[in-house]
CSV table of C-alpha atoms in Angstrom, one decimal:
chain,number,residue,atom,x,y,z
A,300,UNK,CA,216.1,155.5,-75.9
A,301,UNK,CA,212.9,157.4,-75.9
A,302,UNK,CA,211.7,159.6,-73.1
A,303,UNK,CA,208.9,157.3,-72.0
A,304,UNK,CA,211.1,154.3,-71.1
A,305,UNK,CA,213.6,156.7,-69.5
A,306,UNK,CA,211.0,158.0,-67.1
A,307,UNK,CA,209.6,154.5,-66.5
A,308,UNK,CA,213.1,153.2,-65.4
A,309,UNK,CA,213.8,156.3,-63.4
A,310,UNK,CA,210.5,155.9,-61.6
A,311,UNK,CA,211.3,152.3,-60.7
A,312,UNK,CA,214.7,153.4,-59.5
A,313,UNK,CA,213.1,156.0,-57.3
A,314,UNK,CA,210.7,153.4,-55.9
A,315,UNK,CA,213.6,151.0,-55.2
A,316,UNK,CA,215.5,153.7,-53.3
A,317,UNK,CA,212.4,154.6,-51.3
A,318,UNK,CA,211.8,150.9,-50.4
A,319,UNK,CA,215.4,150.8,-49.1
A,320,UNK,CA,214.6,153.7,-46.7
A,321,UNK,CA,215.8,156.6,-48.8
A,322,UNK,CA,219.1,157.8,-50.3
A,323,UNK,CA,221.2,157.6,-47.2
A,324,UNK,CA,220.1,154.1,-46.2
A,325,UNK,CA,220.4,152.8,-49.8
A,326,UNK,CA,224.0,154.2,-50.0
A,327,UNK,CA,224.8,152.5,-46.7
A,328,UNK,CA,223.3,149.2,-48.0
A,329,UNK,CA,225.4,149.4,-51.1
A,330,UNK,CA,228.6,150.0,-49.1
A,331,UNK,CA,227.9,147.1,-46.7
A,332,UNK,CA,226.6,144.5,-49.2
A,333,UNK,CA,228.1,145.3,-52.6
A,334,UNK,CA,230.4,148.3,-53.1
A,335,UNK,CA,230.3,152.0,-52.2
A,336,UNK,CA,227.8,154.0,-54.1
A,337,UNK,CA,227.3,157.7,-53.1
A,338,UNK,CA,224.1,159.5,-52.2
A,339,UNK,CA,224.6,162.0,-55.0
A,340,UNK,CA,225.1,159.3,-57.5
A,341,UNK,CA,222.0,157.4,-56.3
A,342,UNK,CA,220.1,160.6,-56.5
A,343,UNK,CA,221.1,161.3,-60.1
A,344,UNK,CA,220.0,157.8,-61.1
A,345,UNK,CA,216.4,158.5,-60.1
A,346,UNK,CA,216.1,161.9,-61.9
A,347,UNK,CA,214.4,161.6,-65.3
A,348,UNK,CA,216.6,164.3,-67.0
A,349,UNK,CA,219.9,162.9,-65.7
A,350,UNK,CA,221.8,160.5,-68.0
A,351,UNK,CA,222.8,158.2,-65.0
A,352,UNK,CA,221.4,154.7,-64.5
A,353,UNK,CA,222.0,152.3,-61.6
A,354,UNK,CA,224.5,149.6,-62.5
A,355,UNK,CA,222.9,146.1,-62.4
A,356,UNK,CA,225.0,145.0,-59.4
A,357,UNK,CA,223.7,148.0,-57.4
A,358,UNK,CA,220.1,147.2,-58.5
A,359,UNK,CA,220.5,143.6,-57.3
A,360,UNK,CA,222.1,144.7,-54.1
A,361,UNK,CA,219.3,147.2,-53.3
A,362,UNK,CA,216.6,144.7,-54.3
A,363,UNK,CA,218.1,142.1,-52.0
A,364,UNK,CA,218.3,144.7,-49.2
A,365,UNK,CA,214.6,145.7,-49.5
A,366,UNK,CA,213.5,142.2,-50.4
A,367,UNK,CA,211.5,143.3,-53.5
A,368,UNK,CA,212.5,142.9,-57.1
A,369,UNK,CA,211.2,146.4,-58.0
A,370,UNK,CA,213.4,147.2,-61.0
A,371,UNK,CA,214.2,143.7,-62.3
A,372,UNK,CA,210.7,142.4,-61.7
A,373,UNK,CA,209.2,145.3,-63.6
A,374,UNK,CA,211.7,144.9,-66.4
A,375,UNK,CA,210.8,141.2,-66.7
A,376,UNK,CA,207.1,141.9,-66.8
A,377,UNK,CA,207.6,144.6,-69.4
A,378,UNK,CA,209.6,142.3,-71.6
A,379,UNK,CA,207.7,140.8,-74.5
A,380,UNK,CA,207.1,137.1,-74.0
A,381,UNK,CA,208.8,135.1,-76.8
A,382,UNK,CA,208.9,131.6,-75.5
A,383,UNK,CA,209.7,129.4,-78.5
A,384,UNK,CA,208.7,125.7,-78.1
A,385,UNK,CA,211.7,123.4,-78.4
A,386,UNK,CA,212.1,119.7,-78.1
A,387,UNK,CA,210.4,118.5,-74.9
A,388,UNK,CA,213.2,116.1,-73.9
A,389,UNK,CA,215.8,118.9,-74.4
A,390,UNK,CA,213.8,121.5,-72.5
A,391,UNK,CA,213.2,119.1,-69.5
A,392,UNK,CA,216.9,118.3,-69.5
A,393,UNK,CA,217.7,122.0,-69.4
A,394,UNK,CA,215.5,122.3,-66.3
A,395,UNK,CA,217.2,119.5,-64.5
A,396,UNK,CA,220.7,120.6,-65.6
A,397,UNK,CA,220.0,124.1,-64.4
A,398,UNK,CA,218.3,123.1,-61.1
A,399,UNK,CA,220.9,120.5,-59.9
A,400,UNK,CA,223.9,122.9,-59.8
A,401,UNK,CA,221.7,125.6,-58.2
A,402,UNK,CA,220.8,123.2,-55.4
A,403,UNK,CA,224.5,122.3,-55.0
A,404,UNK,CA,225.4,126.0,-54.8
A,405,UNK,CA,222.7,126.6,-52.2
A,406,UNK,CA,223.8,123.7,-50.1
A,407,UNK,CA,227.4,125.0,-50.1
A,408,UNK,CA,226.4,128.6,-49.4
A,409,UNK,CA,224.1,127.5,-46.5
A,410,UNK,CA,226.9,125.6,-44.8
A,411,UNK,CA,227.1,128.6,-42.4
A,412,UNK,CA,223.3,128.7,-42.2
A,413,UNK,CA,223.4,132.3,-43.5
A,414,UNK,CA,222.4,133.9,-46.7
A,415,UNK,CA,223.9,137.4,-47.2
A,416,UNK,CA,222.5,140.1,-49.5
A,417,UNK,CA,224.8,139.2,-52.4
A,418,UNK,CA,224.1,135.5,-52.2
A,419,UNK,CA,220.4,136.3,-52.0
A,420,UNK,CA,220.6,138.4,-55.1
A,421,UNK,CA,222.6,135.7,-57.0
A,422,UNK,CA,220.1,133.1,-56.1
A,423,UNK,CA,217.2,135.4,-57.2
A,424,UNK,CA,218.8,135.7,-60.6
A,425,UNK,CA,219.5,132.0,-60.8
A,426,UNK,CA,215.9,131.1,-59.8
A,427,UNK,CA,214.6,133.5,-62.5
A,428,UNK,CA,216.7,131.7,-65.0
A,429,UNK,CA,215.4,128.4,-63.8
A,430,UNK,CA,211.8,129.6,-64.0
A,431,UNK,CA,212.5,130.6,-67.6
A,432,UNK,CA,213.7,127.1,-68.4
A,433,UNK,CA,210.5,125.7,-66.8
A,434,UNK,CA,208.4,128.1,-69.0
A,435,UNK,CA,210.3,126.8,-72.1
A,436,UNK,CA,209.6,123.2,-71.0
A,437,UNK,CA,205.9,124.0,-70.6
A,438,UNK,CA,205.8,125.5,-74.1
A,439,UNK,CA,207.5,122.4,-75.5
A,440,UNK,CA,205.0,120.2,-73.7
A,441,UNK,CA,202.1,122.2,-75.1
A,442,UNK,CA,203.6,122.0,-78.6
A,443,UNK,CA,204.4,118.2,-78.3
A,444,UNK,CA,202.0,116.3,-80.6
A,445,UNK,CA,199.9,113.7,-78.9
A,446,UNK,CA,200.8,110.1,-79.6
A,447,UNK,CA,198.4,108.2,-81.8
A,448,UNK,CA,197.3,104.7,-80.8
């Protein structure tokens, strides 16, 4: 990995930790919502010269805690768009097949009328996947040839 992406990811990590209230608060959030993750380890993950990176479960936990997709959102935006148009019927089916189970999971989780940090992070990822399915369906619709009379 070149130095530029390394610094970019480390900067986003630093922004995420700051949005959580700093190292101590971020460590506390990890312990309460995900798993213990020490202040020194969090600190190393934001230093450009250190080889440490936040594990994805910790990223999701901290993003759920602060309410902002700082790292994952930036990674998604930086990713090259490579939507390939598929068959419209298949793409629309993928949207429905992805959305229906998500709604079922949401209904089950909300039985207690509470959404904890881990559940929020899981739903964020699932919704991102569903949005990608919708993008693929849009690409298929655009590519679909018009019917001739």
